[in-house]
Tab-separated table of C-alpha atoms and ligand atoms in Angstrom:
chain	number	residue	atom	x	y	z
A	29	MET	CA	31.829	35.618	-21.300
A	30	ALA	CA	30.498	35.393	-17.658
A	31	ALA	CA	29.239	32.202	-16.631
A	32	ILE	CA	25.421	32.005	-15.917
A	33	GLU	CA	24.583	31.463	-12.130
A	34	ALA	CA	21.906	28.719	-12.050
A	35	PRO	CA	19.624	28.441	-8.968
A	36	GLU	CA	20.477	24.953	-6.943
A	37	PHE	CA	17.615	22.801	-7.900
A	38	ASP	CA	16.762	19.026	-7.911
A	39	LEU	CA	13.545	18.379	-9.645
A	40	LEU	CA	13.972	14.660	-8.206
A	41	ASP	CA	13.257	16.081	-4.736
A	42	HIS	CA	9.750	15.668	-3.788
A	43	ARG	CA	10.080	17.754	-0.654
A	44	MET	CA	11.683	20.789	-2.736
A	45	PHE	CA	7.683	20.704	-4.191
A	46	ALA	CA	6.309	20.265	-0.533
A	47	GLU	CA	7.950	23.392	0.572
A	48	ARG	CA	7.420	25.672	-2.880
A	49	GLU	CA	6.573	25.680	-6.252
A	50	PRO	CA	9.725	26.131	-8.000
A	51	TRP	CA	8.539	28.699	-10.407
A	52	ASP	CA	12.011	30.222	-10.307
A	53	VAL	CA	13.925	27.041	-11.257
A	54	PHE	CA	11.316	26.567	-14.288
A	55	ALA	CA	11.877	30.448	-15.186
A	56	TRP	CA	15.603	29.609	-15.197
A	57	LEU	CA	15.471	26.643	-17.175
A	58	GLN	CA	13.246	28.398	-19.939
A	59	GLU	CA	15.264	30.926	-20.512
A	60	HIS	CA	18.904	29.352	-20.062
A	61	ALA	CA	18.557	25.593	-20.597
A	62	PRO	CA	15.114	24.888	-22.127
A	63	VAL	CA	16.361	21.062	-22.804
A	64	TYR	CA	18.219	20.607	-19.925
A	65	ARG	CA	19.709	17.511	-18.881
A	66	HIS	CA	19.068	16.519	-15.256
A	67	PRO	CA	21.479	14.614	-13.261
A	68	GLU	CA	20.119	11.567	-11.242
A	69	PRO	CA	21.823	9.725	-8.537
A	70	ASP	CA	21.435	6.028	-9.684
A	71	GLY	CA	21.303	6.631	-13.556
A	72	ASP	CA	22.313	8.506	-16.588
A	73	GLY	CA	20.205	11.709	-16.166
A	74	PHE	CA	17.116	12.435	-18.262
A	75	TRP	CA	16.026	15.483	-20.216
A	76	CYS	CA	13.854	18.138	-18.965
A	77	VAL	CA	11.704	20.075	-21.278
A	78	THR	CA	9.992	23.324	-19.870
A	79	THR	CA	8.940	25.784	-22.532
A	80	TYR	CA	5.404	25.668	-24.180
A	81	ASP	CA	6.562	25.005	-27.310
A	82	ASP	CA	8.975	22.144	-26.624
A	83	VAL	CA	6.382	20.709	-24.647
A	84	LEU	CA	3.896	21.009	-27.178
A	85	HIS	CA	6.292	19.336	-29.876
A	86	VAL	CA	7.244	16.353	-27.751
A	87	LEU	CA	3.426	15.614	-26.937
A	88	LYS	CA	2.493	15.740	-30.762
A	89	GLN	CA	5.161	13.465	-31.690
A	90	ALA	CA	3.798	10.241	-30.040
A	91	THR	CA	5.947	7.665	-31.487
A	92	LEU	CA	9.119	9.653	-31.673
A	93	PHE	CA	8.725	10.647	-27.677
A	94	SER	CA	7.105	7.094	-26.917
A	95	SER	CA	4.680	6.210	-23.951
A	96	GLN	CA	4.727	2.681	-24.450
A	97	VAL	CA	9.171	2.324	-24.756
A	98	GLY	CA	9.587	3.293	-20.612
A	99	GLY	CA	5.966	3.982	-19.696
A	100	SER	CA	4.956	7.555	-18.910
A	101	ALA	CA	4.134	8.083	-15.222
A	102	ARG	CA	7.743	7.723	-13.829
A	103	ILE	CA	11.039	9.646	-14.250
A	104	GLY	CA	13.047	6.974	-13.275
A	105	ALA	CA	13.929	3.752	-15.531
A	106	VAL	CA	10.877	0.908	-14.758
A	107	GLU	CA	12.133	-2.401	-14.568
A	108	PRO	CA	10.627	-4.020	-17.989
A	109	ASP	CA	8.384	-6.688	-16.552
A	110	VAL	CA	7.273	-4.106	-13.929
A	111	LEU	CA	6.150	-2.408	-16.768
A	112	GLU	CA	4.551	-4.772	-18.604
A	113	ALA	CA	2.324	-6.108	-15.854
A	114	ARG	CA	1.077	-2.184	-14.871
A	115	ARG	CA	0.803	-1.497	-18.200
A	116	ASN	CA	-2.249	0.663	-18.980
A	117	PHE	CA	-3.619	2.191	-22.334
A	118	MET	CA	-2.025	6.037	-21.549
A	119	GLU	CA	1.408	3.549	-21.770
A	120	THR	CA	0.749	2.631	-25.484
A	121	ASP	CA	1.648	4.250	-28.566
A	122	PRO	CA	-0.656	4.575	-31.989
A	123	PRO	CA	-1.404	2.474	-33.601
A	124	LEU	CA	-2.542	0.483	-30.573
A	125	HIS	CA	-3.163	3.521	-28.201
A	126	SER	CA	-6.354	4.466	-30.962
A	127	GLU	CA	-7.454	0.699	-30.636
A	128	TRP	CA	-7.606	1.309	-26.655
A	129	ARG	CA	-8.678	4.845	-26.722
A	130	ARG	CA	-11.687	5.032	-29.472
A	131	PRO	CA	-14.329	3.009	-27.464
A	132	PHE	CA	-13.883	5.117	-24.171
A	133	ALA	CA	-13.701	8.562	-26.355
A	134	ARG	CA	-17.332	8.492	-27.172
A	135	ASP	CA	-18.364	8.353	-23.568
A	136	PHE	CA	-16.356	11.389	-22.625
A	137	THR	CA	-17.932	14.008	-25.407
A	138	PRO	CA	-19.062	17.000	-23.745
A	139	LYS	CA	-22.526	15.574	-24.989
A	140	SER	CA	-22.275	12.716	-23.334
A	141	ILE	CA	-20.784	14.413	-20.182
A	142	ALA	CA	-23.342	16.650	-20.171
A	143	ARG	CA	-26.048	13.618	-19.284
A	144	TYR	CA	-24.201	13.399	-15.774
A	145	THR	CA	-24.922	17.068	-14.915
A	146	ASP	CA	-27.918	16.715	-12.795
A	147	GLN	CA	-26.403	14.087	-10.898
A	148	LEU	CA	-23.099	16.165	-10.606
A	149	ARG	CA	-24.998	19.002	-9.114
A	150	GLY	CA	-26.812	17.008	-6.328
A	151	ILE	CA	-23.360	15.649	-5.283
A	152	VAL	CA	-21.892	19.034	-5.342
A	153	ASP	CA	-24.988	20.354	-3.403
A	154	GLY	CA	-24.598	17.211	-0.674
A	155	VAL	CA	-21.026	18.070	-0.140
A	156	LEU	CA	-21.664	21.835	-0.137
A	157	ASP	CA	-24.503	21.483	2.542
A	158	GLU	CA	-22.145	19.378	4.871
A	159	ALA	CA	-19.745	21.900	4.531
A	160	PHE	CA	-21.636	25.013	5.278
A	161	GLU	CA	-22.712	23.237	8.134
A	162	LYS	CA	-19.423	22.662	9.433
A	163	GLN	CA	-18.126	26.330	8.426
A	164	ASP	CA	-14.184	25.685	9.444
A	165	ILE	CA	-13.240	22.795	7.194
A	166	CYS	CA	-10.252	21.782	4.855
A	167	TRP	CA	-11.240	22.575	1.366
A	168	VAL	CA	-9.522	19.769	0.471
A	169	HIS	CA	-10.509	16.782	2.437
A	170	ASP	CA	-14.247	18.207	3.009
A	171	VAL	CA	-14.666	19.579	-0.303
A	172	ALA	CA	-12.157	18.743	-3.327
A	173	ALA	CA	-11.556	15.299	-2.717
A	174	LEU	CA	-15.270	14.371	-2.149
A	175	ILE	CA	-16.461	15.376	-5.458
A	176	PRO	CA	-14.272	13.863	-8.389
A	177	ILE	CA	-14.284	10.505	-6.637
A	178	ARG	CA	-18.226	10.145	-6.419
A	179	VAL	CA	-18.388	11.597	-9.660
A	180	LEU	CA	-16.212	8.772	-10.948
A	181	GLY	CA	-18.335	6.178	-8.853
A	182	THR	CA	-21.674	7.332	-10.863
A	183	LEU	CA	-19.457	7.405	-14.213
A	184	LEU	CA	-17.595	3.820	-13.657
A	185	GLY	CA	-21.391	2.273	-12.516
A	186	LEU	CA	-19.999	1.163	-9.423
A	187	PRO	CA	-22.833	0.532	-6.828
A	188	GLU	CA	-23.090	3.058	-4.227
A	189	SER	CA	-23.083	0.774	-1.355
A	190	GLN	CA	-19.252	0.616	-2.375
A	191	TRP	CA	-18.490	3.957	-2.562
A	192	ASP	CA	-17.261	4.529	0.989
A	193	ARG	CA	-14.390	1.980	0.503
A	194	PHE	CA	-13.998	2.818	-3.512
A	195	ILE	CA	-12.877	6.310	-1.936
A	196	GLU	CA	-10.764	5.337	1.038
A	197	LEU	CA	-8.794	2.763	-1.498
A	198	GLY	CA	-8.796	5.306	-4.518
A	199	ASP	CA	-7.079	8.020	-2.023
A	200	ARG	CA	-4.114	5.118	-0.739
A	201	MET	CA	-3.333	4.826	-4.471
A	202	ILE	CA	-2.599	8.295	-5.276
A	203	ILE	CA	0.549	9.598	-3.677
A	204	ASP	CA	3.072	7.366	-3.375
A	205	SER	CA	6.112	9.865	-2.210
A	206	ASP	CA	4.450	11.547	0.563
A	207	PRO	CA	4.703	9.517	3.782
A	208	GLU	CA	2.035	10.929	5.256
A	209	ILE	CA	-0.489	9.598	2.791
A	210	ALA	CA	1.124	6.705	1.373
A	211	LYS	CA	1.038	3.349	3.461
A	212	TYR	CA	4.465	2.667	1.810
A	213	VAL	CA	6.295	5.416	0.273
A	214	VAL	CA	7.531	4.794	-3.205
A	215	GLY	CA	10.746	3.068	-3.133
A	216	SER	CA	10.762	1.649	0.474
A	217	PRO	CA	11.430	-1.966	0.693
A	218	GLU	CA	7.517	-2.472	1.870
A	219	ALA	CA	6.247	-0.770	-1.160
A	220	GLU	CA	8.801	-3.247	-3.318
A	221	ALA	CA	6.344	-6.206	-2.578
A	222	TYR	CA	3.392	-4.132	-4.538
A	223	LYS	CA	5.576	-3.508	-7.441
A	224	TYR	CA	3.999	-5.618	-9.942
A	225	LEU	CA	0.183	-4.547	-9.223
A	226	PRO	CA	-1.468	-1.457	-10.576
A	227	PHE	CA	0.592	1.930	-9.796
A	228	GLY	CA	2.657	-0.324	-7.397
A	229	SER	CA	-0.164	0.376	-4.664
A	230	GLU	CA	-1.299	-1.823	-1.660
A	231	ALA	CA	-4.630	-0.673	-2.218
A	232	ALA	CA	-4.818	-1.851	-5.820
A	233	ALA	CA	-6.008	-5.465	-5.190
A	234	GLU	CA	-8.770	-4.969	-3.183
A	235	LEU	CA	-9.554	-1.978	-5.461
A	236	CYS	CA	-9.291	-3.695	-8.965
A	237	ALA	CA	-11.524	-6.777	-6.969
A	238	MET	CA	-13.918	-4.058	-6.504
A	239	GLY	CA	-13.692	-2.907	-10.200
A	240	ARG	CA	-13.881	-6.758	-11.638
A	241	GLU	CA	-17.361	-7.656	-9.707
A	242	THR	CA	-19.046	-4.640	-11.571
A	243	ILE	CA	-17.018	-5.538	-14.920
A	244	ASP	CA	-18.508	-9.172	-14.467
A	245	ARG	CA	-21.926	-8.191	-14.193
A	246	ARG	CA	-21.425	-5.655	-17.283
A	247	ARG	CA	-20.236	-8.401	-19.308
A	248	ALA	CA	-23.573	-10.442	-18.964
A	249	GLU	CA	-25.459	-7.239	-18.880
A	250	PRO	CA	-23.937	-4.060	-20.266
A	251	GLU	CA	-25.257	-0.597	-19.290
A	252	ASP	CA	-24.517	2.695	-20.019
A	253	ASP	CA	-21.328	3.054	-18.433
A	254	VAL	CA	-17.416	3.094	-18.822
A	255	LEU	CA	-17.206	-0.033	-17.115
A	256	SER	CA	-19.588	-1.814	-19.506
A	257	ILE	CA	-17.115	-0.551	-22.208
A	258	LEU	CA	-14.430	-2.213	-20.310
A	259	ALA	CA	-15.983	-5.214	-19.907
A	260	THR	CA	-16.834	-5.987	-23.228
A	261	MET	CA	-13.937	-4.358	-25.605
A	262	GLU	CA	-11.802	-6.473	-27.606
A	263	ILE	CA	-8.181	-5.579	-28.534
A	264	GLY	CA	-6.648	-7.158	-31.618
A	265	GLY	CA	-9.683	-9.231	-31.836
A	266	CYS	CA	-9.313	-10.512	-28.517
A	267	PRO	CA	-11.451	-9.960	-25.050
A	268	LEU	CA	-9.313	-8.099	-22.271
A	269	GLY	CA	-7.580	-10.500	-19.893
A	270	ASP	CA	-7.722	-9.680	-16.039
A	271	ARG	CA	-4.476	-7.540	-16.042
A	272	ASP	CA	-5.786	-5.263	-18.529
A	273	LEU	CA	-9.029	-5.252	-17.016
A	274	ASP	CA	-7.670	-4.210	-13.746
A	275	ASN	CA	-4.615	-1.905	-14.819
A	276	ASN	CA	-7.328	0.154	-17.063
A	277	PHE	CA	-9.923	0.535	-14.148
A	278	ALA	CA	-7.121	1.596	-11.860
A	279	LEU	CA	-6.072	4.443	-14.497
A	280	PHE	CA	-9.620	5.825	-14.833
A	281	VAL	CA	-9.615	5.858	-10.776
A	282	VAL	CA	-6.136	7.459	-10.446
A	283	ALA	CA	-6.329	9.794	-13.606
A	284	GLY	CA	-9.646	11.291	-12.540
A	285	ASN	CA	-9.580	11.684	-8.955
A	286	GLU	CA	-6.324	13.472	-7.855
A	287	THR	CA	-6.034	15.909	-10.783
A	288	THR	CA	-9.872	17.380	-10.455
A	289	ARG	CA	-9.143	17.409	-6.690
A	290	GLN	CA	-6.170	19.412	-7.086
A	291	SER	CA	-7.528	21.613	-9.870
A	292	MET	CA	-10.518	22.591	-7.247
A	293	ALA	CA	-7.738	22.968	-4.400
A	294	LEU	CA	-5.168	25.187	-5.967
A	295	GLY	CA	-7.730	26.994	-8.116
A	296	LEU	CA	-9.285	28.158	-4.888
A	297	LEU	CA	-6.123	28.970	-3.335
A	298	ALA	CA	-5.175	31.369	-6.624
A	299	LEU	CA	-8.613	33.097	-6.088
A	300	LEU	CA	-8.158	33.898	-2.443
A	301	ARG	CA	-4.721	35.313	-3.354
A	302	ASP	CA	-6.099	37.701	-5.783
A	303	GLU	CA	-9.187	39.738	-4.899
A	304	ARG	CA	-9.544	40.875	-8.371
A	305	ALA	CA	-9.956	37.736	-9.929
A	306	MET	CA	-12.191	36.050	-7.068
A	307	ALA	CA	-14.416	39.314	-7.746
A	308	GLU	CA	-14.252	38.715	-11.515
A	309	PHE	CA	-15.150	35.286	-10.827
A	310	SER	CA	-17.510	35.016	-8.348
A	311	ALA	CA	-19.667	38.039	-9.950
A	312	PRO	CA	-23.052	36.673	-11.653
A	313	GLY	CA	-21.706	35.214	-15.163
A	314	GLY	CA	-18.207	34.989	-14.056
A	315	VAL	CA	-17.965	31.052	-14.108
A	316	THR	CA	-17.791	30.415	-17.529
A	317	PRO	CA	-16.164	27.326	-19.707
A	318	GLN	CA	-13.393	29.831	-20.288
A	319	SER	CA	-12.747	31.271	-16.801
A	320	VAL	CA	-12.822	27.751	-15.565
A	321	ASP	CA	-10.037	26.598	-18.153
A	322	GLU	CA	-7.899	29.487	-16.934
A	323	LEU	CA	-8.123	28.151	-13.236
A	324	VAL	CA	-6.986	24.977	-14.458
A	325	ARG	CA	-3.885	26.678	-16.094
A	326	ILE	CA	-2.982	28.426	-12.975
A	327	ALA	CA	-3.435	25.132	-10.826
A	328	SER	CA	-1.906	22.930	-13.490
A	329	PRO	CA	-2.107	19.778	-11.068
A	330	VAL	CA	0.189	17.487	-13.168
A	331	TRP	CA	4.061	18.829	-12.690
A	332	HIS	CA	5.126	16.221	-15.596
A	333	PHE	CA	4.874	13.457	-17.292
A	334	ARG	CA	7.778	11.271	-19.099
A	335	ARG	CA	8.523	9.991	-22.639
A	336	THR	CA	11.352	8.388	-24.223
A	337	ALA	CA	12.795	8.892	-27.524
A	338	THR	CA	12.636	6.135	-30.115
A	339	ALA	CA	15.328	7.333	-32.392
A	340	ASP	CA	17.897	10.164	-32.369
A	341	THR	CA	16.386	13.529	-32.715
A	342	GLU	CA	17.346	17.204	-32.099
A	343	LEU	CA	15.453	19.670	-29.688
A	344	HIS	CA	15.736	23.248	-29.243
A	345	GLY	CA	19.115	22.769	-30.878
A	346	VAL	CA	20.159	19.864	-28.199
A	347	GLU	CA	20.974	16.416	-29.586
A	348	ILE	CA	18.677	13.496	-27.920
A	349	LYS	CA	19.612	9.967	-28.513
A	350	GLU	CA	17.146	6.864	-28.888
A	351	GLY	CA	16.359	5.717	-25.581
A	352	GLU	CA	16.968	8.775	-23.608
A	353	ARG	CA	14.049	9.928	-21.136
A	354	VAL	CA	12.549	13.119	-21.592
A	355	VAL	CA	10.558	14.763	-19.180
A	356	VAL	CA	8.037	17.502	-20.417
A	357	TRP	CA	6.675	19.806	-17.424
A	358	PHE	CA	2.845	20.612	-18.140
A	359	ALA	CA	2.861	22.977	-15.220
A	360	ALA	CA	6.150	25.071	-16.092
A	361	ALA	CA	4.891	25.208	-19.840
A	362	ASN	CA	1.759	26.604	-18.597
A	363	ARG	CA	3.689	29.578	-16.759
A	364	ASP	CA	5.977	30.160	-19.922
A	365	PRO	CA	5.850	33.978	-20.374
A	366	SER	CA	6.403	33.687	-24.220
A	367	ALA	CA	2.966	31.621	-24.301
A	368	PHE	CA	1.336	33.563	-21.295
A	369	PRO	CA	2.108	36.964	-20.891
A	370	ASP	CA	2.159	37.916	-17.269
A	371	PRO	CA	1.788	33.816	-16.527
A	372	HIS	CA	1.503	34.080	-12.629
A	373	ARG	CA	-1.575	36.337	-13.060
A	374	LEU	CA	-5.173	34.616	-13.172
A	375	ASP	CA	-6.795	36.399	-16.491
A	376	PHE	CA	-9.870	35.325	-17.382
A	377	THR	CA	-9.759	36.941	-20.967
A	378	ARG	CA	-7.239	34.247	-22.074
A	379	LYS	CA	-8.314	32.128	-24.861
A	380	LYS	CA	-9.693	28.829	-23.657
A	381	ASP	CA	-7.995	25.354	-25.017
A	382	GLU	CA	-4.606	26.722	-25.208
A	383	HIS	CA	-2.757	25.567	-21.922
A	384	LEU	CA	-1.212	22.160	-21.380
A	385	ALA	CA	-2.476	21.313	-18.218
A	386	PHE	CA	-4.607	18.266	-20.051
A	387	GLY	CA	-1.777	17.378	-22.286
A	388	ARG	CA	-3.031	19.048	-25.163
A	389	GLY	CA	-1.734	18.246	-28.629
A	390	GLY	CA	-1.143	14.526	-28.794
A	391	PRO	CA	-2.863	11.586	-28.863
A	392	HIS	CA	-2.702	11.211	-25.170
A	393	TYR	CA	-4.792	14.416	-24.689
A	394	CYS	CA	-6.781	13.933	-21.209
A	395	ILE	CA	-10.005	11.879	-21.930
A	396	GLY	CA	-11.475	13.573	-19.083
A	397	THR	CA	-11.008	17.091	-20.211
A	398	HIS	CA	-14.739	17.911	-20.407
A	399	LEU	CA	-15.945	15.737	-17.404
A	400	ALA	CA	-13.206	18.084	-14.908
A	401	ARG	CA	-14.047	21.129	-16.642
A	402	LEU	CA	-17.768	20.565	-16.066
A	403	GLU	CA	-17.005	19.166	-12.198
A	404	ILE	CA	-15.282	22.590	-11.729
A	405	GLN	CA	-17.814	24.629	-12.987
A	406	VAL	CA	-20.740	22.947	-11.263
A	407	LEU	CA	-18.704	23.269	-7.916
A	408	TYR	CA	-18.218	27.223	-8.330
A	409	GLU	CA	-21.584	27.641	-9.983
A	410	GLN	CA	-23.166	26.052	-6.764
A	411	LEU	CA	-20.798	27.618	-4.304
A	412	PHE	CA	-21.324	31.290	-4.934
A	413	PRO	CA	-25.066	31.714	-5.038
A	414	ARG	CA	-25.106	30.438	-1.561
A	415	LEU	CA	-21.904	31.930	-0.149
A	416	LYS	CA	-21.474	35.160	2.055
A	417	SER	CA	-17.820	35.079	2.595
A	418	ILE	CA	-14.905	32.464	2.244
A	419	GLU	CA	-11.536	33.215	4.008
A	420	GLN	CA	-8.200	30.996	4.503
A	421	THR	CA	-8.026	30.382	8.348
A	422	GLY	CA	-4.266	28.498	8.421
A	423	PRO	CA	-1.317	27.888	6.258
A	424	GLU	CA	-1.875	25.536	3.300
A	425	ARG	CA	0.259	22.560	3.049
A	426	ARG	CA	2.010	21.362	0.081
A	427	LEU	CA	2.045	17.592	-1.216
A	428	VAL	CA	5.305	15.860	-1.107
A	429	SER	CA	5.118	14.991	-4.981
A	430	ASN	CA	7.113	15.939	-7.951
A	431	PHE	CA	4.290	14.519	-9.807
A	432	THR	CA	1.214	16.104	-8.373
A	433	ASN	CA	1.031	19.497	-8.094
A	434	GLY	CA	-1.273	20.039	-4.912
A	435	LEU	CA	-2.271	20.852	-1.539
A	436	LYS	CA	-2.985	18.251	1.404
A	437	GLU	CA	-4.322	20.797	3.782
A	438	PHE	CA	-5.916	23.903	2.920
A	439	PRO	CA	-7.892	25.347	6.004
A	440	VAL	CA	-10.865	27.709	4.958
A	441	ARG	CA	-13.777	29.657	6.612
A	442	ILE	CA	-16.992	29.347	4.781
A	443	THR	CA	-19.972	31.240	5.832
A	444	ALA	CA	-23.603	30.897	4.228
A	445	ARG	CA	-25.576	33.682	3.045
B	20	LIG	C1	-8.449	18.536	-14.123
B	20	LIG	C2	-8.465	17.521	-13.981
B	20	LIG	C3	-7.227	16.662	-15.090
B	20	LIG	C4	-6.274	17.113	-15.577
B	20	LIG	C5	-5.119	18.215	-14.936
B	20	LIG	C6	-5.660	15.786	-16.097
B	20	LIG	C7	-4.331	15.908	-16.731
B	20	LIG	C8	-4.199	14.760	-17.679
B	20	LIG	C9	-3.040	14.880	-18.528
B	20	LIG	C10	-1.755	15.635	-18.556
B	20	LIG	C11	-3.047	13.677	-19.480
B	20	LIG	C12	-2.080	13.323	-20.497
B	20	LIG	C13	-0.939	12.342	-20.086
B	20	LIG	C14	0.309	12.104	-20.832
B	20	LIG	O1	0.200	13.053	-21.843
B	20	LIG	O2	0.974	10.920	-21.212
B	20	LIG	C15	-4.237	13.136	-19.137
B	20	LIG	C16	-4.474	11.891	-19.601
B	20	LIG	C17	-5.693	10.999	-19.068
B	20	LIG	N1	-6.630	11.377	-18.299
B	20	LIG	FE1	-6.693	13.282	-17.361
B	20	LIG	N2	-6.685	15.028	-16.445
B	20	LIG	C18	-7.858	15.221	-15.516
B	20	LIG	C19	-8.871	14.722	-15.330
B	20	LIG	C20	-9.176	13.692	-15.843
B	20	LIG	C21	-10.460	13.068	-15.781
B	20	LIG	C22	-11.737	13.495	-14.662
B	20	LIG	C23	-10.178	11.656	-16.143
B	20	LIG	C24	-11.569	10.709	-16.229
B	20	LIG	C25	-12.294	10.330	-15.518
B	20	LIG	C26	-9.147	11.625	-16.276
B	20	LIG	C27	-8.700	10.581	-17.300
B	20	LIG	C28	-7.606	10.399	-18.062
B	20	LIG	C29	-7.112	9.341	-18.802
B	20	LIG	C30	-7.720	7.659	-18.977
B	20	LIG	C31	-6.121	9.715	-19.367
B	20	LIG	C32	-4.988	9.029	-20.447
B	20	LIG	C33	-5.575	9.021	-22.146
B	20	LIG	C34	-4.808	8.511	-23.212
B	20	LIG	O3	-3.407	8.178	-22.902
B	20	LIG	O4	-4.956	8.500	-24.368
B	20	LIG	N3	-8.564	12.738	-16.234
B	20	LIG	N4	-4.703	13.831	-17.962
């Protein structure tokens, strides 16, 4: 039998993701090695799971494929004391995870999120006013980056006087592998000094101190916002310590910011590359929960999350041993042709809630799903009636990151009607 020619790839190479979206690599893996042992220079390698069915299987078996044992946000092995110091509730397994998530969940239901709609429209309109004024803008910096963080400020209940600083610190925490964005790139000696802080970020101390001011006020006088829940909740019958407060405050800031920003950025890029889809989406009545969901599938701002096997098991006929790392590639699964025929095409007739961009299937299913969808929906609902034309005016530049699928520059010209 002839050997199968594998494309050359290294999914640990952040720069590759800056140069291109490696759909050819994922297509090859899905066809020839759906559960693939990826080598790594300083370890024994990790499993890459790329098909829709397999990713869903891993997400559903949340205790067999644990988020708690080795963490969920890094492919590489994390030192145990660092993991403990930085653990947020996303890096816990059921039943502990359920105890954490339950109090927040009620604040993120569609009904609960709907109460922010008017404020959201105000935020989006303000951002668009300035963008239309400028005309030549960077869609990432001038539009997509501004909305999610302002929404988070509202949702968390931070005072507006702190927002500018909040936005700057939130941004600095996010992409730690891109030297143009991070102050200290992950793995550098400088970054090492901050490894015990939330997300290992130099910006975390100031950001969390800002959160703590509001948390202290909410503890004395709870209001109807997410930080009041964090301030007053108990785990195992005990109020939260400082570390838990900081780590989980930082989780909301990081999880709700860059992901939504990139759905807005990559979504527009996909629309501008496909005249038919843009015409359908921008037509009256074209922006619907279903079409927005398809935009999120195509965008898929999260490349992967990681799990650790807690027992020997088998996946797609491949033996996985207890303790081995299993990396689920969400964006690849969302372009798996066996789940999404003609997967690189925007097709607004696809069924809603099928894709895995929000980690559907398991207990960690994104708590901000409804909020993110509403933000994207409101952005386009407010944009299209004002828009005469929109065109890309220069090449987009991609993030240096194998974790966040996204853009850092996206020049466009927008003209008002
Ligand atoms: C398009 C935007 C978004 C995408 C693509 C996205 C994606 C995801 C994914 C894939 C997970 C699952 C992680 C895992 O399985 O380990 C997740 C979890 C989470 N997301 Fe989102 N997210 C988005 C927006 C938001 C927003 C707006 C918020 C909050 C305001 C948020 C907060 C969270 C939190 C707290 C978790 C942890 C949930 C848990 O472990 O139970 N996300 N998100």
